[in-house]
mmCIF file of N, CA, C and O in Angstrom:
data_model
loop_
_atom_site.group_PDB
_atom_site.id
_atom_site.type_symbol
_atom_site.label_atom_id
_atom_site.label_comp_id
_atom_site.label_asym_id
_atom_site.label_seq_id
_atom_site.Cartn_x
_atom_site.Cartn_y
_atom_site.Cartn_z
ATOM 1 N N MET V 1306 17.812 27.830 -46.264
ATOM 2 C CA MET V 1306 18.222 28.056 -45.002
ATOM 3 C C MET V 1306 16.915 27.909 -44.166
ATOM 4 O O MET V 1306 17.025 27.397 -43.049
ATOM 5 N N GLU V 1307 15.893 28.403 -44.701
ATOM 6 C CA GLU V 1307 14.638 28.600 -44.025
ATOM 7 C C GLU V 1307 14.115 27.087 -43.702
ATOM 8 O O GLU V 1307 13.631 26.727 -42.803
ATOM 9 N N SER V 1308 14.150 26.352 -44.646
ATOM 10 C CA SER V 1308 13.774 24.822 -44.667
ATOM 11 C C SER V 1308 14.606 24.087 -43.640
ATOM 12 O O SER V 1308 14.089 23.103 -42.934
ATOM 13 N N SER V 1309 15.827 24.353 -43.519
ATOM 14 C CA SER V 1309 16.621 23.518 -42.520
ATOM 15 C C SER V 1309 16.297 24.061 -41.042
ATOM 16 O O SER V 1309 16.199 23.195 -40.260
ATOM 17 N N LYS V 1310 15.931 25.412 -40.855
ATOM 18 C CA LYS V 1310 15.395 25.773 -39.641
ATOM 19 C C LYS V 1310 14.171 25.088 -39.190
ATOM 20 O O LYS V 1310 13.906 24.696 -38.036
ATOM 21 N N LYS V 1311 13.198 25.003 -40.199
ATOM 22 C CA LYS V 1311 11.992 24.238 -39.934
ATOM 23 C C LYS V 1311 12.215 22.710 -39.673
ATOM 24 O O LYS V 1311 11.452 22.193 -38.809
ATOM 25 N N LEU V 1312 13.064 22.173 -40.300
ATOM 26 C CA LEU V 1312 13.433 20.691 -40.201
ATOM 27 C C LEU V 1312 13.916 20.540 -38.683
ATOM 28 O O LEU V 1312 13.586 19.606 -37.966
ATOM 29 N N VAL V 1313 14.953 21.432 -38.340
ATOM 30 C CA VAL V 1313 15.476 21.324 -36.841
ATOM 31 C C VAL V 1313 14.401 21.567 -35.851
ATOM 32 O O VAL V 1313 14.281 20.825 -34.890
ATOM 33 N N ALA V 1314 13.439 22.502 -36.107
ATOM 34 C CA ALA V 1314 12.329 22.796 -35.176
ATOM 35 C C ALA V 1314 11.371 21.629 -35.074
ATOM 36 O O ALA V 1314 11.060 21.172 -33.966
ATOM 37 N N MET V 1315 11.191 20.956 -36.198
ATOM 38 C CA MET V 1315 10.233 19.825 -36.125
ATOM 39 C C MET V 1315 11.001 18.593 -35.594
ATOM 40 O O MET V 1315 10.359 17.846 -34.817
ATOM 41 N N PHE V 1316 12.277 18.442 -35.646
ATOM 42 C CA PHE V 1316 13.059 17.423 -34.996
ATOM 43 C C PHE V 1316 13.032 17.566 -33.475
ATOM 44 O O PHE V 1316 12.769 16.702 -32.759
ATOM 45 N N LEU V 1317 13.077 18.844 -33.073
ATOM 46 C CA LEU V 1317 13.102 19.148 -31.662
ATOM 47 C C LEU V 1317 11.688 18.795 -31.013
ATOM 48 O O LEU V 1317 11.556 18.261 -29.995
ATOM 49 N N VAL V 1318 10.711 19.188 -31.806
ATOM 50 C CA VAL V 1318 9.332 18.972 -31.311
ATOM 51 C C VAL V 1318 9.104 17.444 -31.293
ATOM 52 O O VAL V 1318 8.464 16.943 -30.301
ATOM 53 N N CYS V 1319 9.532 16.597 -32.178
ATOM 54 C CA CYS V 1319 9.451 15.183 -32.079
ATOM 55 C C CYS V 1319 10.141 14.604 -30.998
ATOM 56 O O CYS V 1319 9.690 13.735 -30.248
ATOM 57 N N ILE V 1320 11.286 15.087 -30.588
ATOM 58 C CA ILE V 1320 12.060 14.649 -29.428
ATOM 59 C C ILE V 1320 11.238 14.890 -28.153
ATOM 60 O O ILE V 1320 11.247 14.108 -27.373
ATOM 61 N N VAL V 1321 10.681 16.125 -28.011
ATOM 62 C CA VAL V 1321 9.966 16.394 -26.845
ATOM 63 C C VAL V 1321 8.738 15.550 -26.673
ATOM 64 O O VAL V 1321 8.368 15.146 -25.620
ATOM 65 N N VAL V 1322 7.997 15.413 -27.814
ATOM 66 C CA VAL V 1322 6.763 14.553 -27.721
ATOM 67 C C VAL V 1322 7.215 13.095 -27.412
ATOM 68 O O VAL V 1322 6.478 12.427 -26.530
ATOM 69 N N LEU V 1323 8.248 12.565 -27.947
ATOM 70 C CA LEU V 1323 8.551 11.190 -27.628
ATOM 71 C C LEU V 1323 9.076 11.028 -26.177
ATOM 72 O O LEU V 1323 8.698 10.080 -25.436
ATOM 73 N N SER V 1324 9.899 11.992 -25.744
ATOM 74 C CA SER V 1324 10.217 11.909 -24.257
ATOM 75 C C SER V 1324 9.049 12.046 -23.400
ATOM 76 O O SER V 1324 9.126 11.394 -22.211
ATOM 77 N N TYR V 1325 8.133 12.854 -23.654
ATOM 78 C CA TYR V 1325 6.967 12.955 -22.797
ATOM 79 C C TYR V 1325 6.093 11.514 -22.861
ATOM 80 O O TYR V 1325 5.811 11.110 -21.660
ATOM 81 N N SER V 1326 6.089 10.894 -23.947
ATOM 82 C CA SER V 1326 5.211 9.748 -24.061
ATOM 83 C C SER V 1326 6.039 8.575 -23.196
ATOM 84 O O SER V 1326 5.395 7.841 -22.548
ATOM 85 N N VAL V 1327 7.304 8.654 -23.255
ATOM 86 C CA VAL V 1327 8.158 7.611 -22.458
ATOM 87 C C VAL V 1327 7.972 7.833 -21.043
ATOM 88 O O VAL V 1327 7.729 6.831 -20.304
ATOM 89 N N HIS V 1328 7.981 9.146 -20.552
ATOM 90 C CA HIS V 1328 7.714 9.514 -19.211
ATOM 91 C C HIS V 1328 6.364 9.084 -18.682
ATOM 92 O O HIS V 1328 6.303 8.509 -17.568
ATOM 93 N N VAL V 1329 5.340 9.195 -19.476
ATOM 94 C CA VAL V 1329 4.033 8.843 -19.062
ATOM 95 C C VAL V 1329 3.903 7.330 -19.038
ATOM 96 O O VAL V 1329 3.368 6.786 -17.884
ATOM 97 N N SER V 1330 4.413 6.687 -19.903
ATOM 98 C CA SER V 1330 4.531 5.197 -19.886
ATOM 99 C C SER V 1330 5.190 4.608 -18.532
ATOM 100 O O SER V 1330 4.814 3.666 -17.983
ATOM 101 N N ASN V 1331 6.282 5.270 -18.232
ATOM 102 C CA ASN V 1331 6.995 4.844 -17.077
ATOM 103 C C ASN V 1331 6.223 5.049 -15.800
ATOM 104 O O ASN V 1331 6.393 4.281 -14.844
ATOM 105 N N ALA V 1332 5.549 6.112 -15.699
ATOM 106 C CA ALA V 1332 4.773 6.500 -14.616
ATOM 107 C C ALA V 1332 3.537 5.447 -14.444
ATOM 108 O O ALA V 1332 3.396 5.019 -13.362
ATOM 109 N N ALA V 1333 3.075 5.033 -15.461
ATOM 110 C CA ALA V 1333 1.932 4.079 -15.368
ATOM 111 C C ALA V 1333 2.536 2.775 -14.977
ATOM 112 O O ALA V 1333 1.809 2.026 -14.153
ATOM 113 N N ASP V 1334 3.759 2.211 -15.390
ATOM 114 C CA ASP V 1334 4.323 1.003 -14.847
ATOM 115 C C ASP V 1334 4.671 1.307 -13.434
ATOM 116 O O ASP V 1334 4.470 0.142 -12.815
ATOM 117 N N GLU V 1335 5.059 2.286 -12.906
ATOM 118 C CA GLU V 1335 5.401 2.412 -11.538
ATOM 119 C C GLU V 1335 4.210 2.322 -10.635
ATOM 120 O O GLU V 1335 4.008 1.815 -9.660
ATOM 121 N N ASP V 1336 3.063 2.948 -11.221
ATOM 122 C CA ASP V 1336 1.813 2.871 -10.450
ATOM 123 C C ASP V 1336 1.365 1.458 -10.418
ATOM 124 O O ASP V 1336 0.829 0.996 -9.326
ATOM 125 N N SER V 1337 1.392 0.564 -11.481
ATOM 126 C CA SER V 1337 1.024 -0.716 -11.514
ATOM 127 C C SER V 1337 1.819 -1.451 -10.547
ATOM 128 O O SER V 1337 1.361 -2.408 -9.828
ATOM 129 N N ALA V 1338 3.084 -1.245 -10.559
ATOM 130 C CA ALA V 1338 4.074 -1.967 -9.531
ATOM 131 C C ALA V 1338 3.642 -1.614 -8.091
ATOM 132 O O ALA V 1338 3.659 -2.452 -7.215
ATOM 133 N N ARG V 1339 3.311 -0.418 -7.818
ATOM 134 C CA ARG V 1339 3.015 0.083 -6.545
ATOM 135 C C ARG V 1339 1.624 -0.670 -6.033
ATOM 136 O O ARG V 1339 1.543 -1.067 -4.888
ATOM 137 N N ARG V 1340 0.705 -0.735 -6.974
ATOM 138 C CA ARG V 1340 -0.585 -1.381 -6.522
ATOM 139 C C ARG V 1340 -0.275 -2.936 -6.230
ATOM 140 O O ARG V 1340 -0.925 -3.572 -5.325
ATOM 141 N N PHE V 1341 0.617 -3.577 -7.117
ATOM 142 C CA PHE V 1341 0.964 -4.871 -6.815
ATOM 143 C C PHE V 1341 1.667 -5.141 -5.521
ATOM 144 O O PHE V 1341 1.247 -5.989 -4.699
ATOM 145 N N VAL V 1342 2.533 -4.315 -5.062
ATOM 146 C CA VAL V 1342 3.214 -4.398 -3.776
ATOM 147 C C VAL V 1342 2.254 -4.162 -2.665
ATOM 148 O O VAL V 1342 2.367 -4.862 -1.666
ATOM 149 N N ASP V 1343 1.408 -3.118 -2.810
ATOM 150 C CA ASP V 1343 0.357 -2.943 -1.843
ATOM 151 C C ASP V 1343 -0.448 -4.125 -1.579
ATOM 152 O O ASP V 1343 -0.846 -4.461 -0.491
ATOM 153 N N LYS V 1344 -1.036 -4.723 -2.675
ATOM 154 C CA LYS V 1344 -1.906 -5.961 -2.602
ATOM 155 C C LYS V 1344 -1.168 -6.924 -1.867
ATOM 156 O O LYS V 1344 -1.615 -7.726 -0.994
ATOM 157 N N ALA V 1345 0.066 -7.325 -2.364
ATOM 158 C CA ALA V 1345 0.907 -8.459 -1.815
ATOM 159 C C ALA V 1345 1.194 -8.224 -0.286
ATOM 160 O O ALA V 1345 1.113 -9.173 0.462
ATOM 161 N N HIS V 1346 1.401 -6.929 0.140
ATOM 162 C CA HIS V 1346 1.756 -6.631 1.514
ATOM 163 C C HIS V 1346 0.418 -6.935 2.356
ATOM 164 O O HIS V 1346 0.452 -7.541 3.454
ATOM 165 N N ALA V 1347 -0.784 -6.454 1.788
ATOM 166 C CA ALA V 1347 -2.035 -6.710 2.549
ATOM 167 C C ALA V 1347 -2.359 -8.185 2.708
ATOM 168 O O ALA V 1347 -2.795 -8.632 3.721
ATOM 169 N N ASP V 1348 -2.130 -8.925 1.488
ATOM 170 C CA ASP V 1348 -2.332 -10.327 1.578
ATOM 171 C C ASP V 1348 -1.429 -11.060 2.647
ATOM 172 O O ASP V 1348 -1.952 -11.868 3.231
ATOM 173 N N TYR V 1349 -0.089 -10.748 2.608
ATOM 174 C CA TYR V 1349 0.798 -11.237 3.432
ATOM 175 C C TYR V 1349 0.374 -10.928 4.979
ATOM 176 O O TYR V 1349 0.492 -11.910 5.836
ATOM 177 N N ALA V 1350 0.092 -9.749 5.140
ATOM 178 C CA ALA V 1350 -0.203 -9.338 6.591
ATOM 179 C C ALA V 1350 -1.468 -10.093 7.066
ATOM 180 O O ALA V 1350 -1.429 -10.497 8.252
ATOM 181 N N ALA V 1351 -2.568 -10.183 6.307
ATOM 182 C CA ALA V 1351 -3.749 -10.876 6.735
ATOM 183 C C ALA V 1351 -3.331 -12.380 7.042
ATOM 184 O O ALA V 1351 -3.839 -12.941 7.925
ATOM 185 N N CYS V 1352 -2.601 -13.044 6.118
ATOM 186 C CA CYS V 1352 -2.179 -14.464 6.341
ATOM 187 C C CYS V 1352 -1.452 -14.604 7.426
ATOM 188 O O CYS V 1352 -1.620 -15.396 8.299
ATOM 189 N N PHE V 1353 -0.476 -13.650 7.680
ATOM 190 C CA PHE V 1353 0.544 -13.858 8.883
ATOM 191 C C PHE V 1353 -0.190 -13.640 10.149
ATOM 192 O O PHE V 1353 -0.080 -14.454 11.118
ATOM 193 N N ASN V 1354 -1.092 -12.583 10.263
ATOM 194 C CA ASN V 1354 -1.885 -12.365 11.513
ATOM 195 C C ASN V 1354 -2.728 -13.499 11.858
ATOM 196 O O ASN V 1354 -2.865 -13.990 13.011
ATOM 197 N N ASP V 1355 -3.568 -14.162 10.833
ATOM 198 C CA ASP V 1355 -4.359 -15.274 11.303
ATOM 199 C C ASP V 1355 -3.487 -16.495 11.566
ATOM 200 O O ASP V 1355 -3.912 -17.109 12.569
ATOM 201 N N CYS V 1356 -2.490 -16.706 10.944
ATOM 202 C CA CYS V 1356 -1.637 -17.807 11.254
ATOM 203 C C CYS V 1356 -1.000 -17.738 12.650
ATOM 204 O O CYS V 1356 -0.921 -18.707 13.431
ATOM 205 N N ASP V 1357 -0.509 -16.510 12.887
ATOM 206 C CA ASP V 1357 0.152 -16.253 14.180
ATOM 207 C C ASP V 1357 -0.800 -16.383 15.403
ATOM 208 O O ASP V 1357 -0.510 -16.904 16.421
ATOM 209 N N GLU V 1358 -2.045 -15.842 15.046
ATOM 210 C CA GLU V 1358 -2.994 -15.950 16.111
ATOM 211 C C GLU V 1358 -3.361 -17.448 16.446
ATOM 212 O O GLU V 1358 -3.517 -17.792 17.600
ATOM 213 N N ASP V 1359 -3.580 -18.346 15.292
ATOM 214 C CA ASP V 1359 -3.873 -19.745 15.538
ATOM 215 C C ASP V 1359 -2.655 -20.455 16.223
ATOM 216 O O ASP V 1359 -2.885 -21.236 17.073
ATOM 217 N N CYS V 1360 -1.441 -20.117 15.790
ATOM 218 C CA CYS V 1360 -0.262 -20.808 16.410
ATOM 219 C C CYS V 1360 -0.057 -20.548 17.818
ATOM 220 O O CYS V 1360 0.162 -21.441 18.656
ATOM 221 N N THR V 1361 -0.290 -19.172 18.356
ATOM 222 C CA THR V 1361 0.005 -18.909 19.649
ATOM 223 C C THR V 1361 -1.200 -19.469 20.517
ATOM 224 O O THR V 1361 -0.959 -19.728 21.622
ATOM 225 N N HIS V 1362 -2.490 -19.570 19.851
ATOM 226 C CA HIS V 1362 -3.576 -20.279 20.615
ATOM 227 C C HIS V 1362 -3.265 -21.693 20.890
ATOM 228 O O HIS V 1362 -3.797 -22.321 21.845
ATOM 229 N N GLN V 1363 -2.433 -22.217 20.087
ATOM 230 C CA GLN V 1363 -2.023 -23.783 20.284
ATOM 231 C C GLN V 1363 -1.006 -23.780 21.410
ATOM 232 O O GLN V 1363 -0.614 -25.017 21.791
ATOM 233 N N GLY V 1364 -0.469 -22.819 21.868
ATOM 234 C CA GLY V 1364 0.610 -22.708 22.927
ATOM 235 C C GLY V 1364 1.963 -22.894 22.544
ATOM 236 O O GLY V 1364 2.849 -23.210 23.217
ATOM 237 N N LEU V 1365 2.193 -22.685 21.203
ATOM 238 C CA LEU V 1365 3.560 -22.690 20.680
ATOM 239 C C LEU V 1365 4.244 -21.318 20.977
ATOM 240 O O LEU V 1365 3.641 -20.277 21.195
ATOM 241 N N GLY V 1366 5.496 -21.398 20.986
ATOM 242 C CA GLY V 1366 6.411 -20.255 21.220
ATOM 243 C C GLY V 1366 6.273 -19.096 20.265
ATOM 244 O O GLY V 1366 6.030 -19.314 19.009
ATOM 245 N N PHE V 1367 6.494 -17.911 20.573
ATOM 246 C CA PHE V 1367 6.536 -16.718 19.852
ATOM 247 C C PHE V 1367 7.455 -16.866 18.586
ATOM 248 O O PHE V 1367 7.070 -16.649 17.501
ATOM 249 N N THR V 1368 8.733 -17.197 18.817
ATOM 250 C CA THR V 1368 9.568 -17.277 17.730
ATOM 251 C C THR V 1368 9.343 -18.358 16.823
ATOM 252 O O THR V 1368 9.407 -18.274 15.528
ATOM 253 N N PHE V 1369 8.900 -19.592 17.236
ATOM 254 C CA PHE V 1369 8.537 -20.735 16.452
ATOM 255 C C PHE V 1369 7.279 -20.192 15.561
ATOM 256 O O PHE V 1369 7.347 -20.452 14.401
ATOM 257 N N CYS V 1370 6.309 -19.595 16.139
ATOM 258 C CA CYS V 1370 5.152 -19.166 15.343
ATOM 259 C C CYS V 1370 5.465 -18.164 14.312
ATOM 260 O O CYS V 1370 5.030 -18.130 13.101
ATOM 261 N N GLU V 1371 6.451 -17.210 14.648
ATOM 262 C CA GLU V 1371 6.862 -16.205 13.761
ATOM 263 C C GLU V 1371 7.534 -16.727 12.534
ATOM 264 O O GLU V 1371 7.233 -16.320 11.460
ATOM 265 N N VAL V 1372 8.382 -17.582 12.786
ATOM 266 C CA VAL V 1372 9.145 -18.335 11.664
ATOM 267 C C VAL V 1372 8.210 -19.149 10.883
ATOM 268 O O VAL V 1372 8.260 -19.146 9.665
ATOM 269 N N LYS V 1373 7.425 -19.983 11.593
ATOM 270 C CA LYS V 1373 6.431 -20.902 10.850
ATOM 271 C C LYS V 1373 5.528 -20.108 9.941
ATOM 272 O O LYS V 1373 5.333 -20.442 8.714
ATOM 273 N N CYS V 1374 4.904 -19.003 10.499
ATOM 274 C CA CYS V 1374 3.897 -18.290 9.725
ATOM 275 C C CYS V 1374 4.568 -17.356 8.548
ATOM 276 O O CYS V 1374 3.994 -17.327 7.475
ATOM 277 N N ASP V 1375 5.687 -16.991 8.868
ATOM 278 C CA ASP V 1375 6.538 -16.223 7.711
ATOM 279 C C ASP V 1375 6.822 -17.186 6.522
ATOM 280 O O ASP V 1375 6.460 -16.866 5.353
ATOM 281 N N GLU V 1376 7.276 -18.378 6.946
ATOM 282 C CA GLU V 1376 7.424 -19.352 5.837
ATOM 283 C C GLU V 1376 6.181 -19.787 5.085
ATOM 284 O O GLU V 1376 6.079 -19.878 3.849
ATOM 285 N N ASP V 1377 5.196 -20.125 5.817
ATOM 286 C CA ASP V 1377 3.965 -20.593 5.269
ATOM 287 C C ASP V 1377 3.341 -19.541 4.523
ATOM 288 O O ASP V 1377 2.784 -19.919 3.319
ATOM 289 N N CYS V 1378 3.245 -18.280 4.988
ATOM 290 C CA CYS V 1378 2.489 -17.328 4.171
ATOM 291 C C CYS V 1378 3.306 -16.921 2.994
ATOM 292 O O CYS V 1378 2.808 -16.579 1.968
ATOM 293 N N THR V 1379 4.625 -16.849 3.031
ATOM 294 C CA THR V 1379 5.483 -16.628 1.841
ATOM 295 C C THR V 1379 5.302 -17.653 0.768
ATOM 296 O O THR V 1379 5.041 -17.329 -0.334
ATOM 297 N N ASP V 1380 5.301 -18.888 1.233
ATOM 298 C CA ASP V 1380 5.050 -19.929 0.307
ATOM 299 C C ASP V 1380 3.717 -19.874 -0.410
ATOM 300 O O ASP V 1380 3.556 -20.015 -1.555
ATOM 301 N N GLN V 1381 2.693 -19.571 0.445
ATOM 302 C CA GLN V 1381 1.288 -19.548 -0.058
ATOM 303 C C GLN V 1381 1.097 -18.387 -1.073
ATOM 304 O O GLN V 1381 0.608 -18.680 -2.193
ATOM 305 N N LEU V 1382 1.785 -17.300 -0.785
ATOM 306 C CA LEU V 1382 1.655 -16.161 -1.785
ATOM 307 C C LEU V 1382 2.512 -16.430 -3.011
ATOM 308 O O LEU V 1382 1.999 -16.102 -4.055
ATOM 309 N N LEU V 1383 3.615 -17.060 -2.926
ATOM 310 C CA LEU V 1383 4.296 -17.321 -4.097
ATOM 311 C C LEU V 1383 3.675 -18.312 -4.958
ATOM 312 O O LEU V 1383 3.837 -18.210 -6.229
ATOM 313 N N LYS V 1384 3.117 -19.416 -4.401
ATOM 314 C CA LYS V 1384 2.378 -20.276 -5.228
ATOM 315 C C LYS V 1384 1.247 -19.771 -5.810
ATOM 316 O O LYS V 1384 0.803 -20.051 -6.994
ATOM 317 N N ALA V 1385 0.510 -18.845 -5.161
ATOM 318 C CA ALA V 1385 -0.698 -18.124 -5.821
ATOM 319 C C ALA V 1385 -0.189 -17.232 -6.987
ATOM 320 O O ALA V 1385 -0.878 -17.219 -8.012
ATOM 321 N N ARG V 1386 1.035 -16.726 -6.828
ATOM 322 C CA ARG V 1386 1.564 -15.905 -7.833
ATOM 323 C C ARG V 1386 1.886 -16.714 -9.077
ATOM 324 O O ARG V 1386 1.697 -16.316 -10.310
ATOM 325 N N LYS V 1387 2.582 -17.846 -8.829
ATOM 326 C CA LYS V 1387 2.896 -18.786 -9.885
ATOM 327 C C LYS V 1387 1.710 -19.238 -10.689
ATOM 328 O O LYS V 1387 1.710 -19.433 -11.928
ATOM 329 N N LEU V 1388 0.620 -19.543 -9.981
ATOM 330 C CA LEU V 1388 -0.594 -19.961 -10.707
ATOM 331 C C LEU V 1388 -1.272 -19.030 -11.594
ATOM 332 O O LEU V 1388 -1.805 -19.305 -12.637
ATOM 333 N N LYS V 1389 -0.955 -17.689 -11.121
ATOM 334 C CA LYS V 1389 -1.690 -16.640 -12.016
ATOM 335 C C LYS V 1389 -0.866 -16.491 -13.285
ATOM 336 O O LYS V 1389 -1.333 -16.049 -14.312
ATOM 337 N N ASN V 1390 0.444 -16.789 -13.298
ATOM 338 C CA ASN V 1390 1.303 -16.577 -14.428
ATOM 339 C C ASN V 1390 1.170 -17.779 -15.191
ATOM 340 O O ASN V 1390 1.208 -18.434 -15.991
#
């Protein structure tokens, strides 16, 4: 009877340790994803602002520049991402 209690206690300890390690690894993945999103947002914003400024200085319309820069910067970032993989 005593050995079965010890076995159950050890089993419960193992479950707690495993669940903690899974929780920690998920948190690390979320942090990595957050950094990737933050960097992609910063890269996109810099590209878009530069493109929009150049486009409007050429005398083109606001809507045209917004669409053009959105497409150009998105394509540029996606191509850069594909080259890294």
